[in-house]
């Protein structure tokens, strides 16, 4: 038995994070809810309601400025309680955030309040983002375009416009940036210092900057380009403009470039720029084997995010650009973990199951695990990487499976796992009951923008994991620093207290998971 | 001569935030000058009217 109830709040626009927090909160707080959805009544959102049977005539009648609260619950009384909860939740968030700055209605108006503004951070729904970016560029502002779903043609037009005006356009889909040590979007806080990053990957940037921090290095800028910047149709406009800007900035001594491999013409262009660069550059084009642009004292290519950070540490010690390969920081304890897991896991437990919040963490893990698996073994994933197989059904693991749970197919109308881990927790509970699961890989991303306490979201699930008969090691990596708003040390401590094995880098976590699943001993890995 | 990008990197960000309120909160928490725009879909989400407005830009 279930009932569906809709409630509209007319002419009250709220951003998607506020609405999704309300939906996630009511699901946790009110018992008997089957589905809770809180969305704006935009043409894009209505099909999402339709898919789950919540597009009532009332929901259909909503316009883009109406909040649509849709509940499927066991009883009408529960649905009413849930709606009241959400109305109350939303009214509290507006009171908490209410101050005079909310009065600005336009970019031009806002510039009267902050005449020396130099950056517009734009995170409106994608279909409106190009318009606002254009207005920002017209008024002389650099732009961080966080929104996704911006068309490629709009991206090209906006980047050309920015370039001609001597402005920077980071994005679209730029999740992470740092300017003069201030984090923007989803960003960790790290020590300031002489490293500048240019990256087409949000979590890739976060991993490199936090690892640099833990190696006692400092990062001052991280310029996000958006993932399509290195397509030939865009031509790396932001990457090259960013590279030039970091070269001109006298506080920067070393540049780290993080991206998927550029398309052919853009690759040639970027390599040419690097050859002419006045500063040393460490390059990681994820998925591309190193060696394509190694020039003594000028540039070094590496394979993983951790190698980029280690190479940076090397550079500041020796002033040389050299690859530094570390399989594990603490090999003795890894040997122990491998011994214990070999004793505990049963022969039927064969497969790695990776449930990731970060797209680049999924990709890097896939790259590492693919190279360690035996030739006849298949790695299923929802990220595109040569030598792996795209999973048939992303909701059902099959064999070795790595899933980016922040991918579009999981986040349509639902919060990203860096904000809320309800979906990932449910998936985790399924994986621990699967007799074929040998080891589970998880990532936790701290920093501004992310969940205020991501470990707490999964603690009930960890309690259940401890109760089941089947012993499954869980390997986690926490991407963060002691300067982040979440408590980094405490986060690791809480995971360890639960029995989770916490690794210092995503790459080492992936390597360990592969060794456990393969019942390898440390000596076998090269 | 310094470009607007150079000035951004040397002076640090002074932010006009348009969209997610949490990014405004994060900017304030880090102590940088920032203002937030109370954004809502232009032309009340009417795509045809929006297209006409865009033509005027």
Coordinates of C-alpha atoms in Angstrom, one line a residue:
Chain A
X1 CA 0.0 0.0 0.0
X2 CA 1.2 3.5 -0.8
X3 CA -0.1 7.0 -1.4
X4 CA 1.3 9.8 -3.4
X5 CA 0.9 13.4 -2.4
X6 CA 2.1 16.6 -4.0
X7 CA 2.5 20.0 -2.5
X8 CA 3.5 23.2 -4.4
X9 CA 5.2 26.2 -2.9
X10 CA 4.5 28.9 -5.5
X11 CA 7.1 31.5 -6.7
X12 CA 9.8 30.5 -4.3
X13 CA 13.0 29.6 -6.1
X14 CA 15.6 27.5 -4.2
X15 CA 18.9 26.0 -5.4
X16 CA 19.2 22.3 -6.0
X17 CA 21.5 21.7 -3.0
X18 CA 19.0 23.2 -0.6
X19 CA 16.2 21.1 -2.1
X20 CA 18.1 17.9 -2.1
X21 CA 19.2 18.4 1.5
X22 CA 15.5 18.8 2.4
X23 CA 14.6 15.5 0.5
X24 CA 17.5 13.6 2.1
X25 CA 16.7 15.0 5.5
X26 CA 13.0 14.0 5.4
X27 CA 13.9 10.5 4.3
X28 CA 16.1 10.0 7.3
X29 CA 13.8 11.7 9.8
X30 CA 10.3 10.5 8.9
X31 CA 9.6 6.8 8.9
X32 CA 7.4 5.2 6.3
X33 CA 8.5 7.3 3.3
X34 CA 9.1 5.3 0.1
X35 CA 10.2 8.2 -2.1
X36 CA 10.6 11.9 -1.3
X37 CA 11.4 14.4 -4.0
X38 CA 11.8 18.1 -3.7
X39 CA 12.5 19.8 -7.1
X40 CA 11.8 23.1 -9.0
X41 CA 9.0 22.6 -11.5
X42 CA 11.2 23.0 -14.5
X43 CA 10.6 21.3 -17.9
X44 CA 13.8 19.2 -17.2
X45 CA 12.7 18.0 -13.8
X46 CA 9.1 16.9 -14.7
X47 CA 10.2 13.8 -16.6
X48 CA 12.2 12.8 -13.6
X49 CA 9.1 12.8 -11.5
X50 CA 7.2 11.0 -14.2
X51 CA 9.8 8.2 -14.2
X52 CA 9.1 7.4 -10.6
X53 CA 5.4 7.8 -10.8
X54 CA 5.2 11.1 -9.0
X55 CA 4.1 13.4 -11.8
X56 CA 0.6 14.1 -10.5
X57 CA -1.7 16.7 -12.3
X58 CA -0.7 19.2 -9.6
X59 CA 3.0 18.6 -10.2
X60 CA 2.4 18.9 -13.9
X61 CA 0.9 22.4 -13.4
X62 CA 4.0 23.8 -11.6
X63 CA 6.2 26.3 -13.3
X64 CA 10.0 26.8 -13.1
X65 CA 9.7 29.0 -10.0
X66 CA 7.5 26.7 -8.0
X67 CA 8.9 24.1 -5.6
X68 CA 7.3 20.7 -6.1
X69 CA 7.3 18.5 -3.0
X70 CA 6.3 14.9 -4.0
X71 CA 6.0 12.1 -1.5
X72 CA 5.2 8.5 -1.8
X73 CA 4.5 7.1 1.7
X74 CA 2.9 4.1 3.4
X75 CA -0.1 6.3 4.6
X76 CA -1.6 9.7 3.9
X77 CA -0.7 10.8 7.5
X78 CA 3.0 10.1 6.9
X79 CA 2.9 11.9 3.6
X80 CA 1.4 15.0 5.3
X81 CA 4.0 14.8 8.1
X82 CA 6.8 14.6 5.5
X83 CA 5.4 17.7 3.6
X84 CA 5.2 19.7 6.8
X85 CA 8.8 18.6 7.7
X86 CA 10.0 19.8 4.3
X87 CA 8.2 23.2 4.4
X88 CA 9.6 23.7 7.9
X89 CA 13.1 22.7 6.8
X90 CA 13.1 25.1 3.8
X91 CA 11.8 28.0 5.9
X92 CA 14.6 27.4 8.4
X93 CA 17.3 27.4 5.7
X94 CA 16.0 30.7 4.3
X95 CA 16.0 32.3 7.8
X96 CA 19.5 31.0 8.5
X97 CA 20.9 32.5 5.3
X98 CA 18.9 35.7 5.4
X99 CA 21.0 38.9 5.2
X100 CA 21.1 42.0 3.1
X101 CA 23.3 40.5 0.4
X102 CA 20.3 38.4 -0.7
X103 CA 18.8 41.6 -2.1
X104 CA 20.9 41.6 -5.2
X105 CA 18.9 40.5 -8.2
X106 CA 21.4 40.9 -11.1
X107 CA 25.1 40.9 -11.8
X108 CA 25.1 44.6 -12.5
X109 CA 23.3 45.2 -9.3
X110 CA 25.7 43.1 -7.3
X111 CA 28.6 45.0 -8.7
X112 CA 27.2 48.1 -7.0
X113 CA 27.6 46.2 -3.7
X114 CA 31.1 44.9 -4.6
X115 CA 32.5 47.3 -7.2
X116 CA 36.0 45.7 -7.3
X117 CA 34.6 42.1 -7.8
X118 CA 36.8 40.1 -10.1
X119 CA 35.1 36.7 -10.3
X120 CA 31.6 35.4 -10.9
X121 CA 31.0 32.0 -9.5
X122 CA 28.0 30.6 -11.5
X123 CA 26.2 27.5 -10.4
X124 CA 22.7 28.0 -11.9
X125 CA 20.9 25.3 -13.9
X126 CA 22.9 24.6 -17.1
X127 CA 20.3 25.9 -19.5
X128 CA 20.6 29.4 -18.0
X129 CA 24.4 29.3 -17.2
X130 CA 25.7 30.5 -20.6
X131 CA 23.5 33.6 -20.4
X132 CA 24.8 34.6 -16.9
X133 CA 28.4 33.8 -17.9
X134 CA 28.1 36.0 -21.0
X135 CA 26.7 38.9 -18.8
X136 CA 29.6 38.4 -16.3
X137 CA 32.2 38.5 -19.0
X138 CA 30.6 41.6 -20.5
X139 CA 30.9 43.3 -17.2
X140 CA 34.6 42.4 -17.0
X141 CA 34.4 39.5 -14.5
X142 CA 36.4 36.3 -14.7
X143 CA 34.1 33.3 -14.5
X144 CA 34.1 30.1 -12.6
X145 CA 31.3 28.1 -14.3
X146 CA 30.4 25.3 -12.0
X147 CA 27.2 24.4 -13.9
X148 CA 27.1 21.3 -16.2
X149 CA 24.7 20.8 -19.1
X150 CA 26.2 23.8 -20.9
X151 CA 26.3 23.1 -24.7
X152 CA 29.7 22.7 -26.4
X153 CA 28.9 25.5 -28.8
X154 CA 28.2 27.8 -25.8
X155 CA 31.4 26.7 -24.2
X156 CA 33.5 27.5 -27.3
X157 CA 31.8 30.9 -27.7
X158 CA 32.2 31.9 -24.1
X159 CA 35.9 30.8 -23.9
X160 CA 36.7 32.7 -27.1
X161 CA 35.0 35.8 -25.6
X162 CA 36.9 35.4 -22.3
X163 CA 40.2 35.0 -24.1
X164 CA 39.7 38.1 -26.3
X165 CA 38.9 40.1 -23.2
X166 CA 41.9 38.8 -21.3
X167 CA 39.6 37.1 -18.8
X168 CA 39.6 33.5 -17.5
X169 CA 36.6 31.2 -17.9
X170 CA 37.0 28.1 -15.8
X171 CA 34.5 25.3 -16.7
X172 CA 31.8 24.6 -17.5
X173 CA 31.4 21.7 -15.1
X174 CA 34.4 23.1 -13.1
X175 CA 33.9 21.5 -9.7
X176 CA 37.1 22.7 -8.0
X177 CA 39.3 25.7 -8.1
X178 CA 41.6 27.6 -5.8
X179 CA 42.7 31.2 -6.3
X180 CA 45.3 32.7 -4.0
X181 CA 44.7 29.9 -1.6
X182 CA 40.9 30.5 -1.4
X183 CA 38.9 27.4 -2.2
X184 CA 36.1 27.7 -4.7
X185 CA 33.4 25.1 -5.5
X186 CA 34.2 21.7 -4.0
X187 CA 37.7 22.5 -2.6
X188 CA 40.0 21.5 0.2
X189 CA 42.1 24.0 2.2
X190 CA 45.8 23.4 1.8
X191 CA 49.0 25.2 2.8
X192 CA 49.9 28.1 0.5
X193 CA 53.0 27.6 -1.6
X194 CA 54.8 27.7 -4.9
X195 CA 52.7 25.1 -6.8
X196 CA 50.1 26.1 -9.3
X197 CA 47.7 23.4 -10.7
X198 CA 45.7 23.5 -13.9
X199 CA 43.2 20.7 -14.1
X200 CA 40.3 19.4 -16.1
X201 CA 39.2 17.2 -13.2
X202 CA 37.7 18.3 -9.8
X203 CA 38.5 15.3 -7.6
X204 CA 41.8 14.9 -9.4
X205 CA 42.7 18.5 -8.3
X206 CA 41.6 17.8 -4.8
X207 CA 43.8 14.6 -4.6
X208 CA 46.9 16.3 -5.9
X209 CA 46.5 19.4 -3.8
X210 CA 45.8 17.5 -0.6
X211 CA 48.7 15.0 -1.2
X212 CA 51.0 18.0 -1.8
X213 CA 49.8 19.4 1.5
X214 CA 50.6 16.2 3.3
X215 CA 54.1 16.2 1.8
X216 CA 54.6 19.6 3.3
X217 CA 54.3 21.4 0.0
X218 CA 52.0 24.3 -0.7
X219 CA 49.5 25.2 -3.5
X220 CA 48.4 28.7 -4.2
X221 CA 46.3 28.3 -7.4
X222 CA 44.3 25.6 -8.9
X223 CA 42.7 26.6 -12.2
X224 CA 39.8 24.3 -13.3
X225 CA 39.3 24.1 -17.1
X226 CA 36.2 21.9 -17.4
X227 CA 36.6 18.4 -18.9
X228 CA 35.9 19.4 -22.5
X229 CA 38.6 22.1 -22.7
X230 CA 41.1 19.6 -24.2
X231 CA 38.8 18.6 -27.1
X232 CA 40.0 19.9 -30.4
X233 CA 36.8 21.9 -30.9
X234 CA 37.7 23.9 -27.8
X235 CA 41.4 23.7 -28.3
X236 CA 42.5 24.0 -24.7
X237 CA 41.8 27.7 -24.5
X238 CA 41.5 27.7 -20.7
X239 CA 44.4 25.3 -20.1
X240 CA 46.7 27.5 -22.2
X241 CA 45.5 30.8 -20.8
X242 CA 45.9 29.3 -17.3
X243 CA 49.4 28.0 -18.1
X244 CA 50.5 31.5 -19.3
X245 CA 48.9 33.1 -16.2
X246 CA 50.8 30.7 -13.9
X247 CA 54.0 31.4 -15.8
X248 CA 53.5 35.2 -15.2
X249 CA 52.8 34.8 -11.5
X250 CA 56.0 35.2 -9.7
X251 CA 54.8 33.2 -6.7
X252 CA 54.6 30.0 -8.7
X253 CA 57.7 27.8 -9.2
X254 CA 56.2 24.5 -10.4
X255 CA 53.1 23.8 -12.5
X256 CA 51.1 20.5 -12.3
X257 CA 48.7 19.7 -15.2
X258 CA 45.9 17.2 -14.5
X259 CA 43.6 16.0 -17.3
X260 CA 42.4 13.2 -19.4
X261 CA 44.5 13.0 -22.5
X262 CA 43.8 15.9 -24.9
X263 CA 42.6 15.2 -28.5
X264 CA 45.4 15.0 -31.0
X265 CA 45.6 18.7 -32.2
X266 CA 45.2 20.1 -28.7
X267 CA 47.8 17.6 -27.4
X268 CA 50.3 19.0 -30.0
X269 CA 49.4 22.6 -29.0
X270 CA 49.8 21.9 -25.2
X271 CA 53.0 20.0 -25.6
X272 CA 54.4 22.9 -27.6
X273 CA 53.3 25.3 -24.9
X274 CA 55.0 23.2 -22.2
X275 CA 58.2 23.1 -24.3
X276 CA 58.2 26.9 -24.3
X277 CA 57.2 27.2 -20.7
X278 CA 59.5 29.2 -18.5
X279 CA 58.6 27.0 -15.5
X280 CA 58.8 23.3 -14.9
X281 CA 55.6 21.3 -15.5
X282 CA 54.5 17.9 -14.1
X283 CA 51.9 16.4 -16.4
X284 CA 49.4 13.7 -15.6
X285 CA 47.1 12.8 -18.5
X286 CA 45.1 10.1 -16.8
X287 CA 45.0 6.9 -18.8
X288 CA 48.0 7.8 -21.0
X289 CA 51.2 6.0 -20.2
X290 CA 53.9 8.3 -19.2
X291 CA 56.9 9.2 -21.4
X292 CA 55.2 11.4 -24.0
X293 CA 56.6 14.7 -22.9
X294 CA 59.7 14.2 -20.7
X295 CA 62.2 17.0 -21.2
X296 CA 65.1 17.3 -18.7
X297 CA 64.5 20.1 -16.2
X298 CA 61.4 21.2 -18.1
X299 CA 58.6 18.7 -17.9
X300 CA 57.9 15.2 -16.5
X301 CA 55.0 12.9 -17.3
X302 CA 53.5 10.6 -14.6
X303 CA 50.8 8.0 -14.4
X304 CA 48.9 8.6 -11.1
X305 CA 47.8 11.5 -9.0
X306 CA 50.1 10.4 -6.1
X307 CA 53.1 10.2 -8.5
X308 CA 52.4 13.8 -9.4
X309 CA 52.6 14.9 -5.8
X310 CA 55.7 12.7 -5.1
X311 CA 57.4 14.1 -8.1
X312 CA 56.6 17.7 -6.9
X313 CA 58.1 16.8 -3.5
X314 CA 61.2 15.5 -5.3
X315 CA 61.5 18.6 -7.3
X316 CA 61.5 20.9 -4.2
X317 CA 64.2 18.7 -2.6
X318 CA 66.5 18.0 -5.5
X319 CA 65.4 20.7 -8.0
X320 CA 65.2 17.8 -10.5
X321 CA 62.2 16.4 -12.3
X322 CA 62.2 12.7 -11.6
X323 CA 59.6 10.0 -11.3
X324 CA 59.3 8.6 -7.8
X325 CA 57.4 5.4 -7.6
X326 CA 56.1 4.3 -4.2
X327 CA 53.8 1.3 -4.1
X328 CA 52.9 1.7 -0.4
X329 CA 54.1 4.1 2.2
X330 CA 54.1 1.4 4.9
X331 CA 54.9 -1.9 3.4
X332 CA 55.1 -3.8 6.7
X333 CA 51.5 -3.1 7.7
X334 CA 50.4 -3.9 4.2
X335 CA 52.0 -7.4 4.5
X336 CA 50.0 -7.9 7.7
X337 CA 46.8 -6.7 6.1
X338 CA 47.3 -9.1 3.2
X339 CA 48.1 -12.0 5.5
X340 CA 45.0 -11.3 7.6
X341 CA 42.6 -10.9 4.7
X342 CA 44.0 -14.1 3.1
X343 CA 43.0 -16.0 6.3
X344 CA 39.6 -14.4 6.5
X345 CA 38.0 -14.3 3.1
X346 CA 36.4 -17.4 1.6
X347 CA 37.2 -18.9 -1.8
X348 CA 33.8 -17.7 -3.1
X349 CA 34.8 -14.1 -2.3
X350 CA 36.5 -13.2 -5.6
X351 CA 35.7 -9.7 -6.6
X352 CA 36.6 -6.0 -5.9
X353 CA 33.6 -3.7 -5.5
X354 CA 34.4 0.0 -5.6
X355 CA 31.8 2.6 -4.8
X356 CA 33.1 6.0 -5.4
X357 CA 32.0 9.6 -4.9
X358 CA 34.8 11.0 -7.1
X359 CA 34.8 10.4 -10.9
X360 CA 38.6 10.7 -11.1
X361 CA 39.0 8.4 -8.1
X362 CA 37.0 5.8 -10.0
X363 CA 39.1 6.3 -13.2
X364 CA 42.4 6.2 -11.4
X365 CA 41.4 3.1 -9.5
X366 CA 40.2 1.4 -12.7
X367 CA 43.6 2.2 -14.3
X368 CA 45.6 0.7 -11.5
X369 CA 43.3 -2.4 -10.9
X370 CA 43.1 -3.1 -14.7
X371 CA 46.9 -3.3 -14.8
X372 CA 47.1 -5.6 -11.8
X373 CA 44.4 -8.1 -12.7
X374 CA 45.2 -11.3 -14.4
X375 CA 44.8 -11.3 -18.2
X376 CA 41.6 -13.3 -18.2
X377 CA 39.9 -11.1 -15.6
X378 CA 37.4 -8.5 -16.6
X379 CA 36.9 -5.1 -14.8
X380 CA 33.4 -3.7 -15.2
X381 CA 32.9 0.0 -14.6
X382 CA 30.8 3.0 -15.7
X383 CA 33.9 5.1 -16.6
X384 CA 35.4 4.9 -20.1
X385 CA 38.9 3.4 -19.9
X386 CA 40.6 1.2 -22.5
X387 CA 40.9 -2.4 -21.3
X388 CA 37.8 -2.3 -19.1
X389 CA 34.2 -3.1 -19.9
X390 CA 31.3 -0.7 -19.5
X391 CA 29.0 -2.3 -17.0
X392 CA 25.6 -3.5 -18.5
X393 CA 23.6 -2.4 -15.5
X394 CA 25.2 0.3 -13.3
X395 CA 22.9 -0.7 -10.4
X396 CA 24.1 -4.3 -10.3
X397 CA 27.7 -5.3 -9.7
X398 CA 29.1 -8.1 -11.9
X399 CA 32.6 -9.5 -11.3
X400 CA 35.1 -6.9 -10.4
X401 CA 33.1 -3.6 -10.4
X402 CA 34.0 0.0 -9.9
X403 CA 31.2 2.5 -10.0
X404 CA 31.4 6.3 -10.1
X405 CA 28.2 7.1 -8.1
X406 CA 28.5 10.8 -8.9
X407 CA 28.0 10.0 -12.6
X408 CA 25.0 11.5 -14.4
X409 CA 22.9 8.3 -14.2
X410 CA 23.0 8.4 -10.4
X411 CA 22.5 12.2 -9.9
X412 CA 19.5 13.1 -12.1
X413 CA 17.2 14.8 -9.5
X414 CA 19.3 13.2 -6.7
X415 CA 22.2 14.6 -4.6
X416 CA 25.8 13.9 -5.6
X417 CA 27.4 11.4 -3.2
X418 CA 29.9 14.1 -2.1
X419 CA 26.8 15.9 -0.6
X420 CA 24.6 12.9 0.5
X421 CA 25.5 9.2 0.6
X422 CA 22.0 7.7 0.8
X423 CA 22.4 5.9 -2.6
X424 CA 25.9 4.8 -1.9
X425 CA 25.0 3.4 1.5
X426 CA 22.2 1.4 0.1
X427 CA 24.5 0.0 -2.6
X428 CA 27.1 -0.8 0.1
X429 CA 24.6 -2.8 2.1
X430 CA 23.8 -4.9 -1.1
X431 CA 27.5 -5.5 -1.7
X432 CA 28.3 -6.8 1.8
X433 CA 25.6 -9.4 1.3
X434 CA 26.9 -10.6 -2.0
X435 CA 28.9 -13.9 -1.4
X436 CA 31.3 -12.9 -4.2
X437 CA 32.5 -9.6 -2.7
X438 CA 36.1 -10.0 -1.6
X439 CA 36.9 -6.3 -0.8
X440 CA 35.1 -3.0 -0.9
X441 CA 36.8 0.3 -1.9
X442 CA 35.4 3.6 -0.8
X443 CA 36.5 7.3 -1.1
X444 CA 35.5 10.1 1.2
X445 CA 36.0 13.7 0.0
X446 CA 36.3 16.5 2.5
X447 CA 36.5 20.2 1.9
X448 CA 34.2 23.1 1.3
X449 CA 31.1 22.1 -0.7
X450 CA 31.2 18.5 0.5
X451 CA 29.0 16.9 3.2
X452 CA 29.8 18.4 6.6
X453 CA 30.6 14.9 8.0
X454 CA 30.6 12.3 5.3
X455 CA 31.7 9.4 7.6
X456 CA 28.5 9.9 9.7
X457 CA 26.3 9.0 6.6
X458 CA 27.8 5.5 6.5
X459 CA 28.2 4.7 10.2
X460 CA 25.0 2.7 10.5
X461 CA 26.0 0.7 7.4
X462 CA 29.4 0.0 9.0
X463 CA 27.6 -1.3 12.1
X464 CA 25.7 -3.7 9.9
X465 CA 28.9 -4.8 8.1
X466 CA 30.5 -5.7 11.4
X467 CA 27.5 -8.0 12.2
X468 CA 27.5 -10.2 9.1
X469 CA 29.3 -13.5 9.1
X470 CA 31.2 -13.0 5.9
X471 CA 34.4 -11.1 6.5
X472 CA 35.0 -8.4 3.8
X473 CA 37.8 -5.9 4.2
X474 CA 36.9 -2.3 3.5
X475 CA 39.6 -0.1 2.1
X476 CA 39.0 3.7 2.2
X477 CA 40.8 6.8 1.2
X478 CA 40.0 10.2 2.7
X479 CA 40.8 13.1 0.5
X480 CA 41.3 16.0 2.8
X481 CA 43.5 18.0 5.1
X482 CA 43.6 19.2 8.7
X483 CA 42.6 22.7 7.4
X484 CA 39.3 21.5 6.0
X485 CA 36.1 22.5 7.7
X486 CA 35.4 18.7 8.5
X487 CA 37.7 17.1 11.1
X488 CA 40.2 15.2 8.9
X489 CA 42.1 13.4 11.7
X490 CA 38.8 12.5 13.4
X491 CA 37.3 11.2 10.1
X492 CA 40.2 8.8 9.7
X493 CA 40.1 7.8 13.4
X494 CA 36.4 7.0 13.2
X495 CA 36.8 4.9 10.0
X496 CA 39.7 3.0 11.7
X497 CA 37.7 2.5 14.8
X498 CA 35.0 0.8 12.7
X499 CA 37.7 -1.5 11.3
X500 CA 38.0 0.2 7.9
X501 CA 41.5 0.2 6.4
X502 CA 42.4 3.8 5.5
X503 CA 45.0 4.3 2.9
X504 CA 46.9 7.6 2.4
X505 CA 46.2 7.9 -1.4
X506 CA 43.5 6.7 -3.8
X507 CA 46.1 4.9 -5.8
X508 CA 47.4 2.9 -2.8
X509 CA 43.8 2.0 -1.8
X510 CA 43.2 0.6 -5.3
X511 CA 46.5 -1.3 -5.3
X512 CA 45.7 -2.9 -1.9
X513 CA 42.2 -3.9 -3.0
X514 CA 43.6 -5.6 -6.0
X515 CA 46.1 -7.5 -4.0
X516 CA 43.5 -8.7 -1.5
X517 CA 41.1 -9.9 -4.3
X518 CA 44.0 -11.7 -6.0
X519 CA 45.3 -13.2 -2.7
X520 CA 48.7 -11.8 -3.6
X521 CA 51.5 -11.2 -1.3
X522 CA 53.4 -7.9 -1.6
X523 CA 56.4 -9.4 -3.2
X524 CA 54.5 -10.3 -6.4
X525 CA 53.6 -6.7 -7.4
X526 CA 56.0 -4.7 -9.5
Chain B
X1 CA 50.6 45.1 -18.6
X2 CA 48.7 42.9 -16.2
X3 CA 45.6 41.2 -17.6
X4 CA 42.4 40.7 -15.6
X5 CA 43.6 37.1 -15.0
X6 CA 46.8 38.4 -13.5
X7 CA 45.0 40.7 -11.2
X8 CA 42.6 37.9 -10.1
X9 CA 45.6 35.7 -9.2
X10 CA 47.6 38.5 -7.5
X11 CA 44.7 40.2 -5.6
X12 CA 42.7 37.0 -4.8
X13 CA 39.1 36.4 -5.6
X14 CA 36.3 38.9 -4.9
X15 CA 33.2 37.0 -5.7
X16 CA 29.8 37.6 -7.2
X17 CA 28.0 34.3 -6.4
X18 CA 25.2 33.3 -8.6
X19 CA 23.4 30.0 -7.8
X20 CA 24.2 27.6 -4.9
X21 CA 23.9 29.4 -1.6
X22 CA 26.4 27.0 0.0
X23 CA 29.2 28.5 -2.2
X24 CA 28.4 31.9 -0.9
X25 CA 28.6 30.6 2.7
X26 CA 32.0 28.9 1.8
X27 CA 33.4 32.2 0.4
X28 CA 32.2 34.1 3.5
X29 CA 33.7 31.5 5.8
X30 CA 37.1 32.0 4.1
X31 CA 36.8 35.7 4.7
X32 CA 36.8 37.0 1.1
X33 CA 34.7 39.8 -0.1
X34 CA 31.6 38.3 -1.7
X35 CA 28.0 39.1 -2.6
X36 CA 25.2 36.7 -3.4
X37 CA 22.6 37.1 -6.1
X38 CA 19.1 35.9 -5.3
X39 CA 18.7 34.1 -8.6
X40 CA 15.6 32.8 -10.2
X41 CA 15.0 31.5 -13.7
X42 CA 14.7 34.5 -16.1
X43 CA 11.3 35.0 -17.9
X44 CA 9.8 32.7 -15.2
X45 CA 11.3 29.8 -17.0
X46 CA 9.5 30.5 -20.3
X47 CA 12.1 29.3 -22.8
X48 CA 10.6 31.3 -25.7
X49 CA 10.6 34.6 -23.9
X50 CA 14.1 33.8 -22.6
X51 CA 15.3 33.3 -26.2
X52 CA 13.9 36.7 -27.1
X53 CA 15.7 38.3 -24.0
X54 CA 18.9 36.6 -25.0
X55 CA 18.7 38.2 -28.4
X56 CA 18.7 41.6 -26.7
X57 CA 22.0 40.9 -24.9

